[in-house]
Amino acid sequence: LALRSCLLTVGPAVKELLSLNIEKTTIEDFLKLENCESETIVHVAASKNLSDVLEALLNHKDLDACFRLELLQGPAKNGYSALQMSLKHQELVKVILDSLSIQDQCKLLSTKFRDGTTAMHSVSSDAPTKTCDIILKCLEKASCETDIDLMSLVTDHDKDGNNCLHLAAQKGYWHVIDFVLQLFPAIQDHAKLLMTRDSVGNSLLHLMSVNFENFKKTLESFKNHEDRCFDIISLKNSCGQMVVHKVLTDENLSEENQLEIVKCILNAVPREKCVGMLKDLDSKQESVLHIVSSKGKCSIMLHVLQSLTKTEDVMDLLRCRGAGGKSVLHYCYDNKEMLTSVFASLSDDANKIGERKR
């Protein structure tokens, strides 16, 4: 152990030692040695960011593939594996992944750390961008292999109930989400990823609603699959909110952004299901228009009502009763601007105006 500690301070010495004609059992026994912190020489090389040493160790000609994987997966006393120690350093991650087959790369990336996370969770939440890109390229290669369950790798939940896509969305790493979604071109796989729930029941689409461009791009990918799209949009979180409810109650979104997202949703939902979605109540017993009325979102009220072509649909929405048996009109009766928006949506046809006013 003293010799190993000394060698680690001089990278070339380690590489020279490994170049000697050492028997396989000897090199494996050497790499199994642990210090008082249960760290092997691979752990130490990773923790000290010694990429040249790590490369020499992992690429030794007599090192068995299974043994190499075990070295990288095994935790030290502090709970960190060699891979986990390397995630902040792109060169170390590249060395590790280059030493493994595609299959073993995926096994390593899916290995649970002691804290219940995997490398996929780490790179989606706090790893440097270049490290993340290296791992994403690894996934791209793996997507060409039929015997690798890539879906399980990216949807695996940590102890808090989040998968790597949820964490990426929470951090605003939209390029990660975009890249992963492109690895699953089949529409049913695309839908499955968007419907995965996080720790509070939000689907990935719920989380993506804070970024209009990505949200719009995602819904457009379902252009010819309206029913599938509706299944995703109508999915409720643990607060009984569909995406549209969550968007309208998000205080961090401006009314302008909320309006653009509502437009996207209405364009994506089949016409025959639109009114039903708009009438659906959340856990507070509020429909979309109840929320819009209570928050004074006049532009959204006007757009929603004008998007409907049938008089009976407009009346159906305005009569929809929420908490306390109150209709939408009860919610906005004392808001002159809101009432103006309601009646501005009415047709110029006198009979229809009379009917709607009643």
Short mmCIF file of C-alpha atoms in Angstrom, two decimals:
data_model
loop_
_atom_site.label_atom_id
_atom_site.label_comp_id
_atom_site.label_asym_id
_atom_site.label_seq_id
_atom_site.Cartn_x
_atom_site.Cartn_y
_atom_site.Cartn_z
CA LEU A 1 0.00 0.00 0.00
CA ALA A 2 2.88 2.36 0.75
CA LEU A 3 4.42 1.50 -2.62
CA ARG A 4 1.09 2.10 -4.35
CA SER A 5 0.66 5.47 -2.62
CA CYS A 6 4.12 6.49 -3.73
CA LEU A 7 3.55 5.36 -7.30
CA LEU A 8 0.39 7.38 -7.56
CA THR A 9 2.35 10.57 -7.10
CA VAL A 10 4.40 9.71 -10.17
CA GLY A 11 2.17 8.74 -13.09
CA PRO A 12 4.99 7.50 -15.40
CA ALA A 13 6.19 5.09 -12.72
CA VAL A 14 2.77 3.46 -12.55
CA LYS A 15 2.59 3.13 -16.32
CA GLU A 16 6.09 1.63 -16.39
CA LEU A 17 5.15 -0.86 -13.71
CA LEU A 18 2.04 -1.90 -15.64
CA SER A 19 4.07 -2.35 -18.84
CA LEU A 20 6.08 -5.13 -17.23
CA ASN A 21 5.18 -8.72 -17.98
CA ILE A 22 3.02 -9.27 -14.88
CA GLU A 23 0.82 -12.34 -14.60
CA LYS A 24 -2.93 -11.73 -14.81
CA THR A 25 -3.56 -12.92 -11.25
CA THR A 26 -0.84 -10.60 -9.99
CA ILE A 27 -2.21 -7.48 -11.70
CA GLU A 28 -5.74 -8.22 -10.49
CA ASP A 29 -4.52 -8.82 -6.94
CA PHE A 30 -2.63 -5.54 -7.15
CA LEU A 31 -5.71 -3.64 -8.27
CA LYS A 32 -7.84 -5.23 -5.54
CA LEU A 33 -5.66 -3.84 -2.76
CA GLU A 34 -7.47 -1.29 -0.59
CA ASN A 35 -6.30 1.38 1.82
CA CYS A 36 -7.92 2.16 5.17
CA GLU A 37 -10.67 4.05 3.30
CA SER A 38 -11.52 0.95 1.25
CA GLU A 39 -10.14 2.68 -1.84
CA THR A 40 -8.42 0.74 -4.59
CA ILE A 41 -5.73 2.32 -6.73
CA VAL A 42 -8.46 3.01 -9.31
CA HIS A 43 -10.44 5.03 -6.73
CA VAL A 44 -7.34 7.02 -5.80
CA ALA A 45 -6.44 7.74 -9.43
CA ALA A 46 -9.99 8.96 -10.06
CA SER A 47 -10.16 11.09 -6.91
CA LYS A 48 -6.83 12.78 -7.74
CA ASN A 49 -7.82 13.37 -11.39
CA LEU A 50 -4.88 11.30 -12.69
CA SER A 51 -6.25 10.49 -16.14
CA ASP A 52 -2.98 9.06 -17.48
CA VAL A 53 -2.68 6.71 -14.50
CA LEU A 54 -6.30 5.66 -14.74
CA GLU A 55 -5.91 4.99 -18.46
CA ALA A 56 -2.87 2.79 -17.84
CA LEU A 57 -4.69 0.86 -15.13
CA LEU A 58 -7.92 0.24 -17.04
CA ASN A 59 -6.27 -0.64 -20.33
CA HIS A 60 -3.79 -3.18 -19.01
CA LYS A 61 -3.60 -5.99 -21.56
CA ASP A 62 -4.37 -8.72 -19.03
CA LEU A 63 -7.29 -7.03 -17.33
CA ASP A 64 -10.52 -9.01 -17.63
CA ALA A 65 -13.57 -7.02 -18.85
CA CYS A 66 -15.76 -8.14 -15.95
CA PHE A 67 -13.06 -7.31 -13.44
CA ARG A 68 -12.57 -3.88 -14.99
CA LEU A 69 -16.29 -3.17 -14.63
CA GLU A 70 -16.26 -4.34 -10.99
CA LEU A 71 -13.38 -1.97 -10.24
CA LEU A 72 -15.35 0.98 -11.57
CA GLN A 73 -18.62 -0.02 -9.88
CA GLY A 74 -17.32 -0.83 -6.39
CA PRO A 75 -17.77 1.87 -3.71
CA ALA A 76 -15.11 3.03 -1.28
CA LYS A 77 -15.90 3.55 2.41
CA ASN A 78 -17.31 7.01 1.66
CA GLY A 79 -19.82 5.41 -0.71
CA TYR A 80 -18.27 6.81 -3.89
CA SER A 81 -17.34 4.56 -6.80
CA ALA A 82 -14.46 5.38 -9.15
CA LEU A 83 -16.99 6.50 -11.75
CA GLN A 84 -18.78 8.77 -9.29
CA MET A 85 -15.45 10.33 -8.31
CA SER A 86 -14.73 11.01 -11.99
CA LEU A 87 -17.93 12.73 -13.07
CA LYS A 88 -16.63 16.27 -12.53
CA HIS A 89 -13.73 15.63 -14.91
CA GLN A 90 -14.49 15.03 -18.57
CA GLU A 91 -11.11 13.46 -19.33
CA LEU A 92 -11.57 10.84 -16.61
CA VAL A 93 -15.07 9.99 -17.86
CA LYS A 94 -13.77 9.63 -21.40
CA VAL A 95 -10.95 7.33 -20.25
CA ILE A 96 -13.38 5.16 -18.29
CA LEU A 97 -15.95 4.81 -21.06
CA ASP A 98 -13.30 4.23 -23.75
CA SER A 99 -12.00 1.27 -21.76
CA LEU A 100 -15.39 -0.49 -21.87
CA SER A 101 -17.59 -2.13 -24.48
CA ILE A 102 -20.91 -0.44 -25.33
CA GLN A 103 -22.75 -3.02 -23.23
CA ASP A 104 -20.48 -2.47 -20.22
CA GLN A 105 -20.72 1.29 -20.62
CA CYS A 106 -24.48 1.06 -20.19
CA LYS A 107 -24.14 -1.31 -17.24
CA LEU A 108 -21.81 1.17 -15.58
CA LEU A 109 -24.05 4.17 -16.27
CA SER A 110 -27.04 2.33 -14.80
CA THR A 111 -25.20 1.20 -11.64
CA LYS A 112 -26.80 2.68 -8.53
CA PHE A 113 -24.53 4.69 -6.26
CA ARG A 114 -25.00 4.41 -2.52
CA ASP A 115 -27.21 7.52 -2.51
CA GLY A 116 -29.66 5.85 -4.92
CA THR A 117 -28.60 7.85 -7.98
CA THR A 118 -26.82 6.73 -11.14
CA ALA A 119 -24.36 8.50 -13.43
CA MET A 120 -27.36 9.41 -15.61
CA HIS A 121 -28.94 11.30 -12.70
CA SER A 122 -25.66 13.07 -11.92
CA VAL A 123 -24.93 14.30 -15.45
CA SER A 124 -28.52 15.52 -15.81
CA SER A 125 -28.38 17.64 -12.68
CA ASP A 126 -24.88 18.88 -11.91
CA ALA A 127 -22.17 17.45 -14.17
CA PRO A 128 -20.17 19.80 -16.44
CA THR A 129 -21.61 20.20 -19.95
CA LYS A 130 -18.69 18.47 -21.68
CA THR A 131 -18.93 15.48 -19.34
CA CYS A 132 -22.64 15.32 -20.07
CA ASP A 133 -21.99 15.42 -23.83
CA ILE A 134 -19.55 12.48 -23.57
CA ILE A 135 -22.19 10.37 -21.84
CA LEU A 136 -24.90 11.42 -24.28
CA LYS A 137 -22.71 10.31 -27.19
CA CYS A 138 -22.32 6.98 -25.42
CA LEU A 139 -26.12 6.67 -25.31
CA GLU A 140 -26.30 7.50 -29.00
CA LYS A 141 -23.99 4.58 -29.81
CA ALA A 142 -25.98 2.33 -27.49
CA SER A 143 -29.21 3.22 -29.30
CA CYS A 144 -27.91 1.26 -32.31
CA GLU A 145 -27.61 -1.91 -30.23
CA THR A 146 -30.75 -4.05 -30.08
CA ASP A 147 -29.77 -5.87 -26.90
CA ILE A 148 -29.48 -2.76 -24.71
CA ASP A 149 -32.52 -1.53 -22.77
CA LEU A 150 -31.89 2.17 -23.19
CA MET A 151 -35.42 3.06 -22.05
CA SER A 152 -34.80 1.60 -18.59
CA LEU A 153 -31.52 3.48 -18.37
CA VAL A 154 -33.08 6.91 -18.92
CA THR A 155 -36.31 6.30 -16.96
CA ASP A 156 -34.74 4.79 -13.85
CA HIS A 157 -35.84 6.75 -10.74
CA ASP A 158 -33.60 7.89 -7.91
CA LYS A 159 -34.66 7.64 -4.26
CA ASP A 160 -36.60 10.89 -4.61
CA GLY A 161 -38.65 9.57 -7.54
CA ASN A 162 -36.93 11.52 -10.33
CA ASN A 163 -35.38 10.13 -13.51
CA CYS A 164 -32.59 11.85 -15.41
CA LEU A 165 -35.04 13.74 -17.66
CA HIS A 166 -36.94 15.17 -14.70
CA LEU A 167 -33.67 16.40 -13.19
CA ALA A 168 -32.59 17.91 -16.50
CA ALA A 169 -35.93 19.75 -16.77
CA GLN A 170 -35.67 21.04 -13.20
CA LYS A 171 -32.20 22.43 -13.99
CA GLY A 172 -33.21 23.79 -17.39
CA TYR A 173 -30.86 21.47 -19.31
CA TRP A 174 -33.14 21.36 -22.34
CA HIS A 175 -30.42 20.08 -24.67
CA VAL A 176 -30.24 16.88 -22.59
CA ILE A 177 -33.99 16.28 -22.91
CA ASP A 178 -33.97 17.10 -26.61
CA PHE A 179 -31.07 14.72 -27.24
CA VAL A 180 -32.62 11.83 -25.32
CA LEU A 181 -36.05 12.25 -26.95
CA GLN A 182 -34.39 12.03 -30.36
CA LEU A 183 -32.93 8.65 -29.39
CA PHE A 184 -36.51 7.31 -29.27
CA PRO A 185 -38.13 8.20 -32.61
CA ALA A 186 -41.01 5.74 -32.19
CA ILE A 187 -44.07 7.76 -31.18
CA GLN A 188 -45.05 5.30 -28.42
CA ASP A 189 -41.59 5.61 -26.84
CA HIS A 190 -41.72 9.39 -27.17
CA ALA A 191 -45.06 9.38 -25.36
CA LYS A 192 -43.81 7.03 -22.64
CA LEU A 193 -40.92 9.35 -21.82
CA LEU A 194 -43.15 12.43 -21.69
CA MET A 195 -45.60 10.67 -19.37
CA THR A 196 -43.02 9.52 -16.80
CA ARG A 197 -43.81 11.12 -13.44
CA ASP A 198 -41.45 12.83 -11.03
CA SER A 199 -41.50 12.84 -7.23
CA VAL A 200 -44.66 15.01 -7.05
CA GLY A 201 -46.50 13.41 -9.91
CA ASN A 202 -45.55 15.87 -12.63
CA SER A 203 -45.04 14.34 -16.05
CA LEU A 204 -42.03 15.38 -18.09
CA LEU A 205 -44.39 17.50 -20.19
CA HIS A 206 -45.57 19.31 -17.03
CA LEU A 207 -41.95 20.23 -16.32
CA MET A 208 -41.21 21.24 -19.91
CA SER A 209 -44.06 23.75 -19.90
CA VAL A 210 -41.77 26.41 -18.41
CA ASN A 211 -39.84 26.54 -21.68
CA PHE A 212 -42.11 27.53 -24.55
CA GLU A 213 -39.81 26.64 -27.46
CA ASN A 214 -39.13 23.11 -26.24
CA PHE A 215 -42.77 22.63 -25.28
CA LYS A 216 -43.96 23.72 -28.72
CA LYS A 217 -41.38 21.55 -30.50
CA THR A 218 -42.42 18.52 -28.45
CA LEU A 219 -46.13 18.91 -29.18
CA GLU A 220 -45.42 19.43 -32.88
CA SER A 221 -43.77 16.00 -32.97
CA PHE A 222 -47.27 14.55 -32.30
CA LYS A 223 -48.85 16.44 -35.19
CA ASN A 224 -50.25 13.27 -36.77
CA HIS A 225 -51.02 11.55 -33.48
CA GLU A 226 -53.66 13.72 -31.81
CA ASP A 227 -55.11 11.01 -29.59
CA ARG A 228 -51.68 10.06 -28.26
CA CYS A 229 -50.94 13.74 -27.72
CA PHE A 230 -54.18 14.20 -25.79
CA ASP A 231 -53.25 11.32 -23.47
CA ILE A 232 -50.05 13.17 -22.57
CA ILE A 233 -51.63 16.61 -22.24
CA SER A 234 -54.54 15.36 -20.12
CA LEU A 235 -52.33 13.48 -17.66
CA LYS A 236 -52.76 14.91 -14.15
CA ASN A 237 -50.15 15.40 -11.44
CA SER A 238 -50.70 14.74 -7.72
CA CYS A 239 -52.51 18.11 -7.43
CA GLY A 240 -55.04 17.03 -10.04
CA GLN A 241 -53.54 19.43 -12.56
CA MET A 242 -53.21 18.81 -16.25
CA VAL A 243 -50.41 20.71 -18.00
CA VAL A 244 -52.74 23.60 -18.79
CA HIS A 245 -53.76 23.95 -15.11
CA LYS A 246 -50.13 23.97 -14.02
CA VAL A 247 -49.17 26.57 -16.63
CA LEU A 248 -51.96 28.94 -15.58
CA THR A 249 -51.06 28.71 -11.88
CA ASP A 250 -47.29 29.12 -12.43
CA GLU A 251 -46.43 32.54 -10.97
CA ASN A 252 -43.07 32.52 -12.76
CA LEU A 253 -44.70 32.58 -16.20
CA SER A 254 -45.92 35.85 -17.68
CA GLU A 255 -49.45 36.05 -19.06
CA GLU A 256 -47.93 36.35 -22.53
CA ASN A 257 -46.01 33.08 -22.12
CA GLN A 258 -49.03 31.38 -20.60
CA LEU A 259 -51.13 32.45 -23.58
CA GLU A 260 -48.62 31.04 -26.07
CA ILE A 261 -48.55 27.70 -24.26
CA VAL A 262 -52.35 27.58 -24.07
CA LYS A 263 -52.48 28.21 -27.82
CA CYS A 264 -50.09 25.28 -28.38
CA ILE A 265 -52.22 23.00 -26.24
CA LEU A 266 -55.49 23.97 -27.93
CA ASN A 267 -53.94 23.43 -31.37
CA ALA A 268 -52.70 19.98 -30.35
CA VAL A 269 -55.92 18.68 -28.77
CA PRO A 270 -58.56 17.04 -31.00
CA ARG A 271 -61.51 19.43 -31.45
CA GLU A 272 -64.01 16.95 -30.04
CA LYS A 273 -62.03 16.66 -26.79
CA CYS A 274 -61.21 20.32 -26.30
CA VAL A 275 -64.31 21.37 -24.32
CA GLY A 276 -64.06 18.34 -22.04
CA MET A 277 -60.44 19.21 -21.26
CA LEU A 278 -61.29 22.85 -20.55
CA LYS A 279 -64.15 21.84 -18.20
CA ASP A 280 -62.07 19.31 -16.29
CA LEU A 281 -61.60 20.37 -12.64
CA ASP A 282 -58.34 20.22 -10.72
CA SER A 283 -58.04 19.27 -7.03
CA LYS A 284 -59.26 22.76 -6.06
CA GLN A 285 -62.39 22.19 -8.14
CA GLU A 286 -61.39 24.78 -10.71
CA SER A 287 -61.56 24.47 -14.47
CA VAL A 288 -59.23 26.27 -16.87
CA LEU A 289 -61.60 29.24 -17.15
CA HIS A 290 -62.17 29.37 -13.38
CA ILE A 291 -58.41 29.80 -12.98
CA VAL A 292 -58.22 32.32 -15.81
CA SER A 293 -61.10 34.34 -14.30
CA SER A 294 -59.76 34.32 -10.76
CA LYS A 295 -56.35 35.52 -11.93
CA GLY A 296 -57.72 38.12 -14.32
CA LYS A 297 -56.06 36.68 -17.43
CA CYS A 298 -58.25 38.51 -19.93
CA SER A 299 -56.20 37.75 -23.05
CA ILE A 300 -56.33 34.03 -22.30
CA MET A 301 -60.09 34.11 -21.64
CA LEU A 302 -60.65 35.87 -24.97
CA HIS A 303 -58.49 33.42 -26.92
CA VAL A 304 -60.03 30.30 -25.37
CA LEU A 305 -63.59 31.42 -26.08
CA GLN A 306 -62.77 32.60 -29.59
CA SER A 307 -61.15 29.26 -30.36
CA LEU A 308 -64.54 27.55 -30.00
CA THR A 309 -66.83 27.56 -33.02
CA LYS A 310 -70.07 26.32 -31.43
CA THR A 311 -72.33 28.48 -29.31
CA GLU A 312 -73.28 25.56 -27.10
CA ASP A 313 -69.59 24.89 -26.33
CA VAL A 314 -69.03 28.46 -25.18
CA MET A 315 -72.12 28.33 -23.00
CA ASP A 316 -71.07 24.96 -21.64
CA LEU A 317 -67.76 26.42 -20.47
CA LEU A 318 -69.25 29.57 -18.98
CA ARG A 319 -71.83 27.53 -17.04
CA CYS A 320 -69.26 25.05 -15.78
CA ARG A 321 -69.50 24.93 -11.98
CA GLY A 322 -66.46 24.67 -9.74
CA ALA A 323 -65.84 25.12 -6.00
CA GLY A 324 -68.93 26.18 -4.11
CA GLY A 325 -71.08 25.58 -7.16
CA LYS A 326 -69.84 28.77 -8.78
CA SER A 327 -69.83 29.08 -12.55
CA VAL A 328 -67.09 30.82 -14.53
CA LEU A 329 -69.31 33.90 -14.79
CA HIS A 330 -69.65 33.99 -10.99
CA TYR A 331 -65.86 34.20 -10.83
CA CYS A 332 -65.62 37.19 -13.15
CA TYR A 333 -68.86 39.10 -12.48
CA ASP A 334 -67.06 41.95 -10.66
CA ASN A 335 -64.23 42.22 -13.18
CA LYS A 336 -65.37 44.59 -15.92
CA GLU A 337 -62.35 43.89 -18.11
CA MET A 338 -62.91 40.16 -17.84
CA LEU A 339 -66.60 40.45 -18.69
CA THR A 340 -65.65 42.61 -21.67
CA SER A 341 -63.36 39.79 -22.83
CA VAL A 342 -66.18 37.29 -22.45
CA PHE A 343 -68.65 39.29 -24.51
CA ALA A 344 -65.99 40.37 -27.02
CA SER A 345 -65.68 36.71 -27.93
CA LEU A 346 -69.31 36.58 -28.98
CA SER A 347 -70.37 36.55 -32.60
CA ASP A 348 -71.95 39.59 -34.25
CA ASP A 349 -74.98 37.47 -34.94
CA ALA A 350 -77.77 39.02 -32.83
CA ASN A 351 -79.47 35.72 -32.03
CA LYS A 352 -76.23 34.17 -30.77
CA ILE A 353 -75.43 37.22 -28.67
CA GLY A 354 -78.86 37.04 -27.09
CA GLU A 355 -78.52 33.35 -26.40
CA ARG A 356 -75.06 33.69 -24.89
CA LYS A 357 -76.02 36.68 -22.73
CA ARG A 358 -78.91 34.70 -21.28
#
